[in-house]
Structure formats: C-alpha cells, structure tokens
Amino acid sequence: MDVDISIRVDGDTHRLSVDTRTTVLDTLRERLGITSPKKGCDHGQCGACTVLLNGRRVNSCLLLAVAHDGAEIVTAAGLAVDGQMHPMQRSFIEHDAFQCGYCTPGQIVSAVAMLGEAAAGWPSFATPAGEQPATPDSGGMRDDEIRERMSGNLCRCAAYANIVPAIREVAEA
Amino acid sequence: MTTITARAMGQALSRVDGPAKVRGHAPYAFEQPVDRPVYLYPVEAAITVGRITGIDCSHASAQPGVLGVLTHLNAARTSAGASGELGILQSDQVAFRNQFVGAVLAETSEIARYAAGLVRVDYEARPHDVVFDAGRRDLYKPEQLAPSFPMDTDKGDVDAALSSAPFALDQGYTTPRYHHNPLEPHSTIAVWADGHFTLHMSTQGVHVARACLAQVFDLDPDRIRIIAPYVGGAFGSKVQPRADAVLAMLAARMVPGRPVKFQLTRQQTFSQTGYRPPTVQRVQLGADRDGRLLAVAHSCTAPTARIQEFAEHSTRSTPTLYATPNLRTRQRLAKLDISTPSIMRAPGEASGMFAVESAMDEMAIACGVDPVEFRIRNDTDTHPLTGLPFSSRNLAGCMREGARRFGWDQRDPTPRARRSQGWLVGTGVATALYSVFRLPGSASIQAHPDGRYTVSIGAADIGTGTWTALAQVAADALGVDLTQVELQIGDTNYPCASEAAASSGITSWGAAICEAADQLRHALADQPGGQLPPQGLTITADMPENPYLQQYSMHSFGAQFAEVRINEFTGEIRVPRQLGVFAVGRIVNPRTARSQLLGGMTWGLSMALHEHGALDPRFGATVNQDLATYHVASNADVGNVEVHWLDEYDPYVNPMGTKGIGEIGMVSAAAAIANAVHHATGIRVRDLPITLDKLLPESRPVTATS
Ligand code: FES
Ligand code: FES
C-alpha cells in the first residue's frame, strides 16, 4: 500500500508517495537520492543512519516513513550552512576522526545532537549522580561522557580515539 | 633503485576527501545515481548440505512489481572454472547454510524482499560436518599460499632442544571465528548492456575483481568496467569478489539495460563475505638459563570450507620473530561444510602472534626475565630461517622507546600486586611484526603543458587515505608541488594495479608511480629541446622488480603495550591505555598513518575482549550475525590509544622507503592485553576473547589457569 507524505529534509520539502513498509532511511536514500545518512545494519545497531528528526537524533532505519508525515529532518549534509561546514565537521577533518567515512555523517549528526542533550542536563550512564553532564561554564564534557553518549555510533575503522577529541574541542569552544 | 626525496611525503595533510565525507557526499557503491534501478533480494539455503528438489516461484512472481525470480533453473551459465562460492545457481547442490539458491528482482527493495520470502524451496538434506576440532583425523596440509610462505618449516632438532632445555613451555591457545563487519555492507550496482557489464562495487581492488569476474562470466576483461572511488571499509572482506557480486551480475543479465542494485543485509554479510576462521594452536618454547631461546615450535589447525580452500596462516611470521637454533612450524586444515573463510586484517599474524606472544610472556616469567628485556635479548640481526639480513629491523628500538614512554621501569612484575579502588591493575607488552608485501601493477602519468600532471592508477581507498597519501608520493616522484598533481584511482579504466591488501598499497602503487615518473623524465629528455610537446606526454609503466628482494628479509616491527583494569568483584575488564611504537619505514602522511595504526590497535582490543562468532553446530553458520550480538569495540570500550613510530628509513624496500601500516597496528595488541590481564590477576587466559567469566574465581578452571 502506498501513502502520500510530505517531509522536509535539510530545508527542502518533498512530497511523495511511499510504500508503508519503507523506512525513513530508504525514503531518503532510495527515493530522494539523499545519501548522506548511511545504511550499516538496517537494525538500529550501528548509528550510520543517524539524522535529526524534529531536532532529536534518531536511527532513521528504525522509522517508517508513513509514520513521519510532516517531519523535519536534518542530515549531516544539512548541517553545513551556505556551503560552510559545521564546526563539528571541521573538527572531524582536523582530528582525522574517520577513515572510510561511512560512519561519519551519522557520527557527526549524533555528536551535534548529543552536545545539545548534555547541555540540556540530560544525564548519561557516565554522569555522576547529582552532577550536571556539562554546563556552559564548565568548559565542555569529560571524555567518558563523550564516549558513553557516542557509543550508539559504531566505527569499524575504529577512529574513536580521534572522534573523542574532535567532539571535545567543539564542546569546549 | 633510485630513492625519491621527501617533500610532500611526511606532511600531515588532512584527507582530500574529508570535506565530502563529513557531509556524506562521497558516493559509495550503492549511492551512485542510476536510472530505473531494479532491486535484488536473495533466497538463502535453509539446509546446510544437500540438494534442491523443487522450487515454486509462482507466488513470488505473481507479486505486482516483481520483474523476475532467479534460480539455478534459469540463471545464465557461468564458467565451469568458477569454483567454490562464486559458482552460484549453477546446480541443485547446496554446499553450506545460507548459500544463495535464488533471488527476486523487483521494482522496489520492499517488494523484492517480501517476494523472496514467498519463494518456496524444497530440499533433500544430507548429514553435515561442521564442527571443527583439532583432534580430527582428516587434518591435511594445505596447498602453499601466496605469495611464497611455506606451510611447514624446520630447522635443527626442536624436540631434542626442548627435552634438554632448562626452561620449557608447551601450551595451547585458541582464537574464535571473527567477522570483518566493514560498516558499509558489500554492495553492487550491475548493468548489463551491449555485451558489457558496468559495476559500481564495494571492492578493495577494481582490477582483481574484474579479472575474477571476467573468468566467472567467460568474458574478455575489457567487457567489464568496475568503478569504486570510495569504499566504506573492507579489512580483507572485499579483496576477492564474493557471491553477492555474481548474483547481481546474473540478475543484470535478466534485465538488460537496467541497473540492478544489491546490498547485503548485515546478517547476510556473516555468511557471504568470509571470516577469519577459528584456530587451535600449540606453542612450545625452550630457553636457557640466560633467557635465550633454544627452540620455538608453533602449530596451527583451522577449519576451511569443503567448497573452497583458505588457510589462516597463523604460523607465517613465527620464524621471523626471534633468534633460535631450532625452529618448527606446522599448519593443518580440516574441510567442513561451511562458508569459506578469507583474508581478514593481518591474516595469520592476528591469530598466530596472539599465541606466540602470550607464550613469550609466560616464558619470560618462567625465566625470571623482564618481558621487554626477554624480547630484546632474543632479537636477531638475520632471519632465523633464511639467514638473510633484515632490510631494517628496529624491534629493540621499539621496545625501548615504548618502555620509556609507557613508564615500564616502574613495573613490579608480581602478578595481582596492584590495586586501585576495587580494580586490579596490570600492564603487558608484546612484539608486533608484519611482512613487507609488494604486488605487481602499473601506473600512468600524463604531463600537461600547463604544468599539471594526471596520475592514473586502478588503486583503491578503503579508508586508508590513498587519495591523499598516494598523491603525496606522486608529487615527490615527479618532484613537483602537490597542487600540480591530479590523482585518479578506483576505476578499471585506469592502469591495472593491485588491491588494497596486505599493507602493500602505497608500497606497490608508489613504486609503479615512481617508475612512471622516471620514464617520463627520460621521455622528456628525448623530446626536441627537452620540451613537452603541445599535446602533452603520457607514460605508463609497470612496477619494476626490486633487486634487493633476494638479498634482504623485509618486515615491519613494533612494540605493543597495554594497561588493563579488572574489577575484583565483577571481573569487568577495562583497557584505559594502549601504546604502540612502530618501525614501519617512512611515514607518508603522519595524520592518516596514525589513524590506521590506532584503528589497528583498537581492532586488537576488540579481538582481545569482544569478538566471537559462535557457530551453531546444527546449522553450520554464525548465530550472532548482527552488530548487537557480535560485539565490535564501541566508543566506550576504548581508552587512550597512543601511537608512536621510530624515524626509520629503509633504502631497500622501494623508492619511498615505506613498509606498510595497514595491519601491524593490530598485530599482537590482543597479546599485550592478555599479558596485562595476567599481570593484573595472575590468570592466564589462552582462549580469546577474554571475558569476565574467565576472570572470576568461581568460573575460572575451564579455559584458564593461574
Ligand atoms: S543503519 Fe540504522 S542503526 Fe545501523
Ligand atoms: S570511518 Fe569507517 S566506519 Fe567509521
């Protein structure tokens, strides 16, 4: 069965008819040709497909497009504004926080959203009881907070030891 | 051999493909824009061995949007020479669980997948033999593997030396099945038009893939073009094309002119793309009272597939490691009804050096010699088996530098002696070794009148940084500024080059480019007035022979250090620190090189603690076939990883002086961790992975001893 939906991706509105079985990830990649989010597992286990959905990071392979009519989606491509890379993107390049680059758009979207979550005071497993994960004047986040919060994004090239300082630098800025 | 002067080489440039990759704009195989794609979804064998007795495609074919169902009854015939796993859909036989027995072509991926579930296949199953055991009676010695490593080696009299050695060790070690899991699953877009295939394919080598697939389809290689500018990780699993590429091509033959898109699911990659087979190893060491080795013996048995042979050559590097008068290695295989294992990052060394370097730690302790000193004491200037000198060998330098940086002097060797807030703390060390490989190929350089140079070579960037580092090599080969060089890779339209494998990429491709640059200079000198003609000049050259190959033994070396913390009550294992020092020849690009080495070290951590493919004896396939149940290191698993290298220049390996860095970072990182675990707990774990159950007192005896 096909259903008409409309979604906004990186600022552009797309109206299309989707199979009710189609995920948001396949809608982006196979229907709209927006291949910034990647497919690593199609099962919510790797994070390569991470996008912002209405401002929050999600695994787009786990969402059905039909359930997201009217959604606002931002991919890593959309984080770059007016051709200028997002600071997180620049920091990933500077720290060589990737090799093959397949996990990278997902890592970057996830990192941007994660800093927002921490700034909003959402604790993680690594947050000591009663403490704030990151405050604007505490100068960013501890490495174990970053590692914990980024563990939904696998990198098989294993650039983790570069991803953490790349994110820390943005967090401290 | 003329060597080249480093100007661009040595600069820590950021990746040229970085801006595209951080946006997600670098197109991987499945992302190449194509018109009117057809989607393919496979049908996998639901038995382990036997034959297909009937296939009913009627329900699948009746689905709106289904364009065809491919089975052995209607698939195009491929070459009878296409043996093993590539000979799919050519008969009713099933050789292993999940082998492709059919596929559905449809207008969308959803329709294809649903319809594939409607294909009804009936089988006649035969009993299968899938359980590996080193005591099997049918073990055999495999055919010699490329390039030229003997399966068995012998020197002196190992048994006599062991029986009279003041210190002797005889221990068994095992490693489990490992799956590559590059984050980009194997993907192909195949178009068949006018008697030609065009393939967008996730591959480590477009030319290797083409040569193989041309053979499968009995085609002149010129009738296949493969394009792969970006590859989302590979680690050995994308060297040789696998059955997924053949299936996509068979499907493309059914729908001429239309691009067939096929990406394996993560689950399918576990049965279709090879794996590092499990190993059962035995190491025997003998040493004198001064801690000098008198004998080294290492044997490995591993399973292979009945359908196609592959050997995890775990004993390959053992003869190169340490001075010893007596040496023996043995490699044996058992043929089982399983999918074919394959090359996986540091094939042989990853598993084999875990065993040998664990044994070396045990022997150092037995001799009462510090483990760093023990390795230095047994260092050698000449290859213990061939007697050749090394082109460069800085193992002792790596050990000393690593010990200094790691703070090794402070170490109290007593096991289970350091505690910190409920955690037992330990440190360990191990030797890393990987050989210098070179694979033949060619490159072309076009000199343009405006001072630019186009360097073309069918090489690959699988995350290794080729786009950046090979351009640096080319600039220095030509003696020009990097901005004058345009590099073209990842396409069979460029000269035939080897695959990105065996840490040989820069070594082989760079040597070919240096030769082309040399020939270009000569050709230019022959031009009237030494002037470039207005149309420019193009030179294609083969990688030359290396005159030193018969005179020197060529290898990279390294020292791996690790600190571990084991929770005294839960057995939880953390690795807060890994440190590696490597002697790997010239570093072309320090930024990307560091990433490769630290990625390798993290692979070692993942191997030591997490990875374990569990084979179900009822089915002969890996049960934990996804990224939730097959755990690879995640961000929170990794602590500080320090990568260092010695300034080393090797004039004998190639004009650049490079020795390869893709695998050595992984080699022995697991042994360093296992040795640190012993130091922390007093428990020697000889069976990977090191899981907490092996460290808790109550559950200790099965696989570990104090
Ligand atoms: S593709 Fe969505 S989490 Fe892996
Ligand atoms: S960069 Fe390759 S998976 Fe992360």
Coordinates of N, CA, C and O in Angstrom, one line a residue, chain B residues 260-325:
Chain B
V260 N 20.9 -3.1 -11.7 CA 20.4 -4.0 -10.6 C 21.2 -3.6 -9.3 O 22.4 -3.6 -9.3
K261 N 20.5 -3.2 -8.3 CA 21.1 -2.8 -7.0 C 21.0 -3.9 -6.0 O 19.9 -4.4 -5.8
F262 N 22.1 -4.2 -5.4 CA 22.1 -5.3 -4.4 C 23.1 -5.0 -3.3 O 24.3 -4.8 -3.5
Q263 N 22.5 -4.8 -2.1 CA 23.4 -4.6 -1.0 C 23.0 -5.7 0.0 O 21.9 -5.9 0.3
L264 N 24.0 -6.4 0.5 CA 23.8 -7.5 1.5 C 23.2 -6.8 2.8 O 23.6 -5.7 3.1
T265 N 22.4 -7.5 3.5 CA 22.0 -7.1 4.8 C 23.2 -7.4 5.7 O 24.0 -8.2 5.4
R266 N 23.2 -6.8 6.8 CA 24.3 -7.0 7.8 C 24.3 -8.5 8.1 O 25.4 -9.1 8.1
Q267 N 23.2 -9.1 8.3 CA 23.1 -10.5 8.6 C 23.7 -11.4 7.5 O 24.5 -12.3 7.8
Q268 N 23.4 -11.0 6.3 CA 23.9 -11.8 5.2 C 25.5 -11.7 5.0 O 26.1 -12.6 4.6
T269 N 26.0 -10.6 5.5 CA 27.5 -10.5 5.4 C 28.2 -11.5 6.2 O 29.3 -11.9 5.9
F270 N 27.5 -12.0 7.2 CA 28.2 -13.0 8.1 C 28.4 -14.4 7.4 O 29.2 -15.1 7.7
S271 N 27.5 -14.7 6.4 CA 27.7 -16.0 5.7 C 28.2 -15.8 4.3 O 28.7 -16.8 3.7
Q272 N 28.3 -14.6 3.8 CA 28.6 -14.4 2.4 C 30.0 -13.8 2.1 O 30.4 -13.7 1.0
T273 N 30.6 -13.2 3.1 CA 31.8 -12.4 2.8 C 33.0 -12.9 3.5 O 34.0 -12.1 3.6
G274 N 33.1 -14.1 3.9 CA 34.3 -14.7 4.5 C 34.4 -14.2 6.0 O 33.6 -13.5 6.5
Y275 N 35.4 -14.8 6.6 CA 35.6 -14.5 8.1 C 37.0 -15.1 8.4 O 37.5 -15.9 7.6
R276 N 37.5 -14.7 9.5 CA 38.8 -15.3 10.0 C 38.4 -16.6 10.7 O 37.6 -16.6 11.7
P277 N 38.9 -17.7 10.2 CA 38.4 -19.0 10.9 C 39.0 -19.1 12.3 O 40.0 -18.5 12.6
P278 N 38.4 -19.9 13.1 CA 38.9 -20.2 14.4 C 40.2 -20.9 14.3 O 40.4 -21.6 13.3
T279 N 41.1 -20.8 15.3 CA 42.3 -21.6 15.3 C 42.5 -22.3 16.6 O 42.1 -21.8 17.7
V280 N 43.2 -23.4 16.5 CA 43.7 -24.1 17.7 C 45.2 -24.2 17.5 O 45.7 -24.7 16.5
Q281 N 45.9 -23.6 18.4 CA 47.4 -23.5 18.2 C 48.1 -24.1 19.4 O 47.6 -24.2 20.5
R282 N 49.3 -24.6 19.1 CA 50.2 -25.1 20.2 C 51.5 -24.4 20.0 O 52.1 -24.3 18.9
V283 N 52.0 -23.9 21.1 CA 53.3 -23.2 21.1 C 54.2 -23.9 22.1 O 53.8 -24.2 23.2
Q284 N 55.4 -24.3 21.6 CA 56.5 -24.9 22.5 C 57.7 -24.0 22.4 O 58.1 -23.6 21.4
L285 N 58.2 -23.6 23.6 CA 59.4 -22.8 23.7 C 60.4 -23.5 24.6 O 60.0 -24.0 25.6
G286 N 61.6 -23.4 24.3 CA 62.7 -23.8 25.2 C 63.7 -22.6 25.4 O 63.9 -21.9 24.4
A287 N 64.2 -22.5 26.6 CA 65.1 -21.4 26.8 C 66.2 -21.8 27.8 O 66.0 -22.7 28.6
D288 N 67.4 -21.2 27.6 CA 68.5 -21.5 28.5 C 68.4 -20.6 29.8 O 67.5 -19.8 30.0
R289 N 69.4 -20.8 30.7 CA 69.3 -20.1 32.0 C 69.4 -18.6 31.8 O 69.1 -17.8 32.7
D290 N 70.0 -18.1 30.7 CA 70.1 -16.7 30.5 C 68.9 -16.1 29.8 O 68.8 -14.9 29.4
G291 N 67.9 -16.9 29.6 CA 66.7 -16.4 28.9 C 66.9 -16.3 27.4 O 66.3 -15.4 26.8
R292 N 67.7 -17.2 26.8 CA 67.8 -17.2 25.4 C 67.1 -18.4 24.8 O 67.2 -19.5 25.3
L293 N 66.3 -18.1 23.8 CA 65.5 -19.2 23.2 C 66.4 -20.3 22.6 O 67.3 -20.0 21.8
L294 N 66.1 -21.5 22.9 CA 66.8 -22.7 22.3 C 65.9 -23.4 21.3 O 66.4 -24.0 20.4
A295 N 64.6 -23.2 21.4 CA 63.7 -23.8 20.5 C 62.4 -23.1 20.4 O 61.9 -22.6 21.4
V296 N 61.8 -23.0 19.2 CA 60.5 -22.4 19.0 C 59.7 -23.4 18.1 O 60.2 -23.7 17.0
A297 N 58.6 -23.8 18.6 CA 57.7 -24.6 17.7 C 56.3 -24.1 17.8 O 55.8 -23.7 18.9
H298 N 55.6 -24.0 16.7 CA 54.3 -23.4 16.6 C 53.5 -24.1 15.6 O 53.9 -24.3 14.4
S299 N 52.4 -24.6 16.0 CA 51.5 -25.3 15.0 C 50.1 -24.7 15.1 O 49.7 -24.2 16.2
C300 N 49.4 -24.8 14.0 CA 48.0 -24.2 14.0 C 47.2 -25.1 13.2 O 47.5 -25.6 12.1
T301 N 46.0 -25.4 13.7 CA 45.0 -26.1 12.9 C 43.8 -25.2 12.8 O 43.4 -24.5 13.8
A302 N 43.1 -25.2 11.7 CA 42.0 -24.4 11.5 C 41.0 -25.0 10.5 O 41.4 -25.9 9.7
P303 N 39.7 -24.7 10.5 CA 38.8 -25.2 9.5 C 38.9 -24.4 8.2 O 39.2 -23.3 8.2
T304 N 38.5 -25.1 7.1 CA 38.3 -24.4 5.9 C 37.0 -25.0 5.3 O 36.5 -25.9 5.8
A305 N 36.6 -24.4 4.2 CA 35.3 -24.9 3.6 C 35.6 -26.0 2.6 O 36.6 -26.0 1.9
R306 N 34.7 -26.9 2.5 CA 34.9 -28.0 1.6 C 34.8 -27.4 0.1 O 35.5 -27.9 -0.8
I307 N 34.1 -26.4 0.0 CA 33.8 -25.8 -1.3 C 35.0 -25.0 -1.9 O 35.1 -24.8 -3.1
Q308 N 35.8 -24.5 -1.0 CA 36.9 -23.7 -1.4 C 38.0 -23.5 -0.3 O 37.6 -23.3 0.8
E309 N 39.2 -23.7 -0.6 CA 40.2 -23.7 0.4 C 40.7 -22.3 0.8 O 41.0 -21.4 0.0
F310 N 40.9 -22.1 2.1 CA 41.6 -20.9 2.6 C 42.3 -21.3 3.9 O 41.7 -22.0 4.7
A311 N 43.5 -20.8 4.1 CA 44.2 -21.1 5.4 C 44.5 -19.8 6.1 O 45.1 -18.9 5.5
E312 N 44.1 -19.8 7.3 CA 44.6 -18.7 8.2 C 46.0 -19.2 8.6 O 46.2 -20.1 9.4
H313 N 47.0 -18.5 8.1 CA 48.3 -19.0 8.2 C 49.0 -18.4 9.5 O 49.9 -17.5 9.4
S314 N 48.5 -18.9 10.6 CA 48.9 -18.3 11.9 C 50.4 -18.5 12.2 O 50.9 -17.8 13.0
T315 N 51.0 -19.4 11.5 CA 52.5 -19.7 11.8 C 53.4 -18.9 10.9 O 54.6 -19.0 11.0
R316 N 52.8 -18.1 10.0 CA 53.6 -17.5 8.9 C 54.7 -16.7 9.4 O 55.8 -16.7 8.9
S317 N 54.5 -15.8 10.4 CA 55.5 -14.9 10.9 C 56.4 -15.4 12.0 O 57.4 -14.8 12.4
T318 N 56.1 -16.6 12.5 CA 56.8 -17.1 13.7 C 58.3 -17.2 13.4 O 59.1 -16.8 14.2
P319 N 58.7 -17.8 12.2 CA 60.1 -18.0 12.0 C 60.9 -16.6 12.0 O 62.1 -16.6 12.2
T320 N 60.2 -15.5 11.7 CA 60.9 -14.3 11.6 C 61.2 -13.6 12.9 O 61.9 -12.6 13.0
L321 N 60.5 -14.1 14.0 CA 60.4 -13.3 15.2 C 61.7 -13.2 16.0 O 62.2 -12.1 16.3
Y322 N 62.3 -14.4 16.4 CA 63.4 -14.4 17.4 C 64.5 -15.3 16.9 O 64.2 -16.3 16.3
A323 N 65.7 -15.0 17.4 CA 66.8 -15.9 17.2 C 66.6 -17.2 17.9 O 66.2 -17.2 19.1
T324 N 66.8 -18.3 17.2 CA 66.7 -19.6 17.8 C 67.4 -20.6 16.9 O 67.2 -20.6 15.7
P325 N 68.1 -21.6 17.5 CA 68.8 -22.6 16.7 C 67.8 -23.7 16.2 O 68.2 -24.4 15.3

